[in-house]
Amino acid sequence: MQRNRFLKASLATATFLVSPFLWAADTLKKYRIDKGFKVDAGKDRFNQAISLFDGDTFMTKVSTKDTNGDLYIYKSRRVKEGGPALHVHFNQDELWYVLEGEFLIKVGEVIHPVKAGDTVFGPRNVPHCFAKVGPGEGRLLMTFQRVLSADQ
């Protein structure tokens, strides 16, 4: 009987001692920056533009690091025609705002021909893709909502 009391007391003490660490971890996990910032035209948020495809440049404007994974915004400059294959984001909504050029954006079964000034929304769990079409440069402002992990 005494052993049960000792085990219960030990568990209660351990819980009490661990509580501040759990609270601190939860607080740090929810940390967001507390000041606004400016990203100059033609610049990346961290001065490290990404080039994933030949002739394409991706510049982060608002990082998941700024929003604790709630939001990611980047500008995509595309020189060549085409784009990514049909794919799905299970945890993120995606939005495309066309800054320059012409694109085809497929969301679900619908293909939207778009030009400068047009916006297309792609909800999470819906297959989508986009492609630059026609001559000249294409530029998109793309937004992901609820990213949860590193910039994607």
PDB file of C-alpha atoms in Angstrom:
ATOM      1  CA  MET A   1       0.000   0.000   0.000  1.00  0.00           C
ATOM      2  CA  GLN A   2       2.831   2.366   0.808  1.00  0.00           C
ATOM      3  CA  ARG A   3       4.395   1.671  -2.568  1.00  0.00           C
ATOM      4  CA  ASN A   4       1.224   2.893  -4.343  1.00  0.00           C
ATOM      5  CA  ARG A   5       1.301   6.129  -2.368  1.00  0.00           C
ATOM      6  CA  PHE A   6       4.968   6.618  -3.233  1.00  0.00           C
ATOM      7  CA  LEU A   7       4.310   6.056  -6.971  1.00  0.00           C
ATOM      8  CA  LYS A   8       1.350   8.462  -6.979  1.00  0.00           C
ATOM      9  CA  ALA A   9       3.378  11.106  -5.153  1.00  0.00           C
ATOM     10  CA  SER A  10       6.272  10.643  -7.592  1.00  0.00           C
ATOM     11  CA  LEU A  11       3.984  11.026 -10.606  1.00  0.00           C
ATOM     12  CA  ALA A  12       2.355  14.140  -9.150  1.00  0.00           C
ATOM     13  CA  THR A  13       5.760  15.683  -8.435  1.00  0.00           C
ATOM     14  CA  ALA A  14       7.041  14.857 -11.920  1.00  0.00           C
ATOM     15  CA  THR A  15       3.957  16.401 -13.485  1.00  0.00           C
ATOM     16  CA  PHE A  16       4.393  19.530 -11.393  1.00  0.00           C
ATOM     17  CA  LEU A  17       8.083  19.825 -12.324  1.00  0.00           C
ATOM     18  CA  VAL A  18       7.489  19.275 -16.065  1.00  0.00           C
ATOM     19  CA  SER A  19       4.578  21.753 -16.355  1.00  0.00           C
ATOM     20  CA  PRO A  20       6.699  24.918 -16.782  1.00  0.00           C
ATOM     21  CA  PHE A  21       8.673  23.246 -19.589  1.00  0.00           C
ATOM     22  CA  LEU A  22       5.511  22.206 -21.399  1.00  0.00           C
ATOM     23  CA  TRP A  23       4.118  25.724 -21.063  1.00  0.00           C
ATOM     24  CA  ALA A  24       7.371  27.239 -22.391  1.00  0.00           C
ATOM     25  CA  ALA A  25       7.456  24.837 -25.344  1.00  0.00           C
ATOM     26  CA  ASP A  26       3.855  25.654 -26.221  1.00  0.00           C
ATOM     27  CA  THR A  27       4.535  29.395 -25.961  1.00  0.00           C
ATOM     28  CA  LEU A  28       7.624  29.193 -28.174  1.00  0.00           C
ATOM     29  CA  LYS A  29       5.753  27.078 -30.697  1.00  0.00           C
ATOM     30  CA  LYS A  30       3.159  29.835 -31.088  1.00  0.00           C
ATOM     31  CA  TYR A  31       5.739  32.621 -31.409  1.00  0.00           C
ATOM     32  CA  ARG A  32       5.157  35.123 -34.199  1.00  0.00           C
ATOM     33  CA  ILE A  33       7.126  38.191 -35.095  1.00  0.00           C
ATOM     34  CA  ASP A  34       5.690  41.288 -33.450  1.00  0.00           C
ATOM     35  CA  LYS A  35       6.822  43.961 -35.918  1.00  0.00           C
ATOM     36  CA  GLY A  36       5.921  44.672 -39.498  1.00  0.00           C
ATOM     37  CA  PHE A  37       8.558  44.604 -42.205  1.00  0.00           C
ATOM     38  CA  LYS A  38       9.139  45.711 -45.774  1.00  0.00           C
ATOM     39  CA  VAL A  39      10.490  43.632 -48.637  1.00  0.00           C
ATOM     40  CA  ASP A  40      11.810  45.846 -51.429  1.00  0.00           C
ATOM     41  CA  ALA A  41      10.665  45.398 -55.027  1.00  0.00           C
ATOM     42  CA  GLY A  42      12.624  42.662 -56.762  1.00  0.00           C
ATOM     43  CA  LYS A  43      13.998  41.341 -53.459  1.00  0.00           C
ATOM     44  CA  ASP A  44      13.507  38.195 -51.417  1.00  0.00           C
ATOM     45  CA  ARG A  45      12.539  38.382 -47.728  1.00  0.00           C
ATOM     46  CA  PHE A  46      15.888  36.848 -46.740  1.00  0.00           C
ATOM     47  CA  ASN A  47      17.913  37.898 -49.829  1.00  0.00           C
ATOM     48  CA  GLN A  48      18.016  34.257 -50.979  1.00  0.00           C
ATOM     49  CA  ALA A  49      15.798  33.859 -54.056  1.00  0.00           C
ATOM     50  CA  ILE A  50      15.228  30.245 -55.087  1.00  0.00           C
ATOM     51  CA  SER A  51      15.643  28.957 -58.640  1.00  0.00           C
ATOM     52  CA  LEU A  52      14.016  25.529 -58.904  1.00  0.00           C
ATOM     53  CA  PHE A  53      13.582  25.336 -62.673  1.00  0.00           C
ATOM     54  CA  ASP A  54      15.699  26.744 -65.477  1.00  0.00           C
ATOM     55  CA  GLY A  55      14.726  30.397 -65.891  1.00  0.00           C
ATOM     56  CA  ASP A  56      12.304  30.501 -62.947  1.00  0.00           C
ATOM     57  CA  THR A  57      12.838  32.516 -59.786  1.00  0.00           C
ATOM     58  CA  PHE A  58      10.887  32.347 -56.529  1.00  0.00           C
ATOM     59  CA  MET A  59      11.150  35.225 -54.055  1.00  0.00           C
ATOM     60  CA  THR A  60       9.667  34.869 -50.587  1.00  0.00           C
ATOM     61  CA  LYS A  61       7.722  37.956 -49.527  1.00  0.00           C
ATOM     62  CA  VAL A  62       6.137  36.647 -46.283  1.00  0.00           C
ATOM     63  CA  SER A  63       7.678  33.551 -44.727  1.00  0.00           C
ATOM     64  CA  THR A  64       6.177  30.805 -42.621  1.00  0.00           C
ATOM     65  CA  LYS A  65       8.806  31.865 -40.082  1.00  0.00           C
ATOM     66  CA  ASP A  66       7.012  35.234 -39.855  1.00  0.00           C
ATOM     67  CA  THR A  67       3.559  33.718 -39.327  1.00  0.00           C
ATOM     68  CA  ASN A  68       4.193  30.523 -37.370  1.00  0.00           C
ATOM     69  CA  GLY A  69       3.182  28.513 -40.425  1.00  0.00           C
ATOM     70  CA  ASP A  70      -0.116  30.318 -41.038  1.00  0.00           C
ATOM     71  CA  LEU A  71       0.835  32.041 -44.287  1.00  0.00           C
ATOM     72  CA  TYR A  72       3.457  31.914 -47.036  1.00  0.00           C
ATOM     73  CA  ILE A  73       3.564  34.415 -49.921  1.00  0.00           C
ATOM     74  CA  TYR A  74       6.057  34.413 -52.748  1.00  0.00           C
ATOM     75  CA  LYS A  75       6.486  35.903 -56.182  1.00  0.00           C
ATOM     76  CA  SER A  76       7.246  33.560 -59.059  1.00  0.00           C
ATOM     77  CA  ARG A  77       8.919  34.788 -62.239  1.00  0.00           C
ATOM     78  CA  ARG A  78       8.628  32.364 -65.145  1.00  0.00           C
ATOM     79  CA  VAL A  79      10.491  32.671 -68.412  1.00  0.00           C
ATOM     80  CA  LYS A  80       9.674  29.354 -70.097  1.00  0.00           C
ATOM     81  CA  GLU A  81       6.259  27.953 -70.872  1.00  0.00           C
ATOM     82  CA  GLY A  82       4.857  25.252 -68.608  1.00  0.00           C
ATOM     83  CA  GLY A  83       4.628  24.697 -64.876  1.00  0.00           C
ATOM     84  CA  PRO A  84       4.348  22.025 -62.189  1.00  0.00           C
ATOM     85  CA  ALA A  85       2.500  18.747 -62.701  1.00  0.00           C
ATOM     86  CA  LEU A  86      -0.973  18.175 -61.277  1.00  0.00           C
ATOM     87  CA  HIS A  87      -0.637  17.863 -57.487  1.00  0.00           C
ATOM     88  CA  VAL A  88      -2.538  18.220 -54.204  1.00  0.00           C
ATOM     89  CA  HIS A  89      -1.842  20.142 -50.992  1.00  0.00           C
ATOM     90  CA  PHE A  90      -3.575  18.368 -48.135  1.00  0.00           C
ATOM     91  CA  ASN A  91      -3.129  21.124 -45.533  1.00  0.00           C
ATOM     92  CA  GLN A  92      -2.975  24.339 -47.549  1.00  0.00           C
ATOM     93  CA  ASP A  93      -5.215  26.545 -49.614  1.00  0.00           C
ATOM     94  CA  GLU A  94      -3.415  28.176 -52.545  1.00  0.00           C
ATOM     95  CA  LEU A  95      -4.096  31.441 -54.338  1.00  0.00           C
ATOM     96  CA  TRP A  96      -2.605  32.707 -57.592  1.00  0.00           C
ATOM     97  CA  TYR A  97      -2.643  36.402 -58.549  1.00  0.00           C
ATOM     98  CA  VAL A  98      -1.314  37.085 -62.039  1.00  0.00           C
ATOM     99  CA  LEU A  99       1.034  40.066 -62.178  1.00  0.00           C
ATOM    100  CA  GLU A 100       2.163  39.670 -65.781  1.00  0.00           C
ATOM    101  CA  GLY A 101       1.722  37.256 -68.674  1.00  0.00           C
ATOM    102  CA  GLU A 102      -0.814  34.566 -69.390  1.00  0.00           C
ATOM    103  CA  PHE A 103      -1.351  31.274 -67.582  1.00  0.00           C
ATOM    104  CA  LEU A 104      -3.672  28.306 -67.520  1.00  0.00           C
ATOM    105  CA  ILE A 105      -4.586  27.320 -63.963  1.00  0.00           C
ATOM    106  CA  LYS A 106      -6.409  24.044 -63.418  1.00  0.00           C
ATOM    107  CA  VAL A 107      -8.292  23.528 -60.149  1.00  0.00           C
ATOM    108  CA  GLY A 108     -10.207  20.278 -59.974  1.00  0.00           C
ATOM    109  CA  GLU A 109     -11.710  19.716 -63.420  1.00  0.00           C
ATOM    110  CA  VAL A 110     -11.878  23.417 -64.385  1.00  0.00           C
ATOM    111  CA  ILE A 111      -9.150  25.121 -66.425  1.00  0.00           C
ATOM    112  CA  HIS A 112      -9.034  28.888 -65.969  1.00  0.00           C
ATOM    113  CA  PRO A 113      -7.290  30.970 -68.669  1.00  0.00           C
ATOM    114  CA  VAL A 114      -5.883  33.966 -66.754  1.00  0.00           C
ATOM    115  CA  LYS A 115      -4.008  37.191 -67.457  1.00  0.00           C
ATOM    116  CA  ALA A 116      -2.592  40.110 -65.461  1.00  0.00           C
ATOM    117  CA  GLY A 117      -4.983  41.146 -62.679  1.00  0.00           C
ATOM    118  CA  ASP A 118      -6.827  37.808 -62.483  1.00  0.00           C
ATOM    119  CA  THR A 119      -6.982  35.720 -59.290  1.00  0.00           C
ATOM    120  CA  VAL A 120      -7.660  31.996 -58.874  1.00  0.00           C
ATOM    121  CA  PHE A 121      -8.251  30.186 -55.584  1.00  0.00           C
ATOM    122  CA  GLY A 122      -7.388  26.514 -55.078  1.00  0.00           C
ATOM    123  CA  PRO A 123      -8.802  24.904 -51.921  1.00  0.00           C
ATOM    124  CA  ARG A 124      -6.820  22.265 -50.047  1.00  0.00           C
ATOM    125  CA  ASN A 125      -7.379  18.643 -51.072  1.00  0.00           C
ATOM    126  CA  VAL A 126      -8.257  19.626 -54.661  1.00  0.00           C
ATOM    127  CA  PRO A 127      -5.801  18.636 -57.426  1.00  0.00           C
ATOM    128  CA  HIS A 128      -4.371  21.629 -59.265  1.00  0.00           C
ATOM    129  CA  CYS A 129      -1.589  22.811 -61.550  1.00  0.00           C
ATOM    130  CA  PHE A 130      -0.683  25.856 -63.585  1.00  0.00           C
ATOM    131  CA  ALA A 131       1.318  26.641 -66.688  1.00  0.00           C
ATOM    132  CA  LYS A 132       2.662  29.787 -68.269  1.00  0.00           C
ATOM    133  CA  VAL A 133       1.472  30.027 -71.850  1.00  0.00           C
ATOM    134  CA  GLY A 134       2.436  32.341 -74.670  1.00  0.00           C
ATOM    135  CA  PRO A 135       5.475  34.540 -75.240  1.00  0.00           C
ATOM    136  CA  GLY A 136       7.160  36.842 -72.751  1.00  0.00           C
ATOM    137  CA  GLU A 137       7.732  36.670 -69.048  1.00  0.00           C
ATOM    138  CA  GLY A 138       5.074  35.517 -66.610  1.00  0.00           C
ATOM    139  CA  ARG A 139       4.875  36.609 -62.983  1.00  0.00           C
ATOM    140  CA  LEU A 140       2.599  35.296 -60.249  1.00  0.00           C
ATOM    141  CA  LEU A 141       2.057  36.294 -56.641  1.00  0.00           C
ATOM    142  CA  MET A 142       1.260  33.032 -54.874  1.00  0.00           C
ATOM    143  CA  THR A 143      -0.149  32.540 -51.391  1.00  0.00           C
ATOM    144  CA  PHE A 144      -0.360  29.422 -49.262  1.00  0.00           C
ATOM    145  CA  GLN A 145      -2.521  29.499 -46.154  1.00  0.00           C
ATOM    146  CA  ARG A 146      -1.833  27.262 -43.165  1.00  0.00           C
ATOM    147  CA  VAL A 147       1.519  25.841 -44.188  1.00  0.00           C
ATOM    148  CA  LEU A 148       2.709  24.481 -40.811  1.00  0.00           C
ATOM    149  CA  SER A 149       6.218  23.625 -41.985  1.00  0.00           C
ATOM    150  CA  ALA A 150       9.214  25.195 -43.653  1.00  0.00           C
ATOM    151  CA  ASP A 151       8.625  27.403 -46.674  1.00  0.00           C
ATOM    152  CA  GLN A 152       7.408  25.246 -49.520  1.00  0.00           C
TER     153      GLN A 152
END
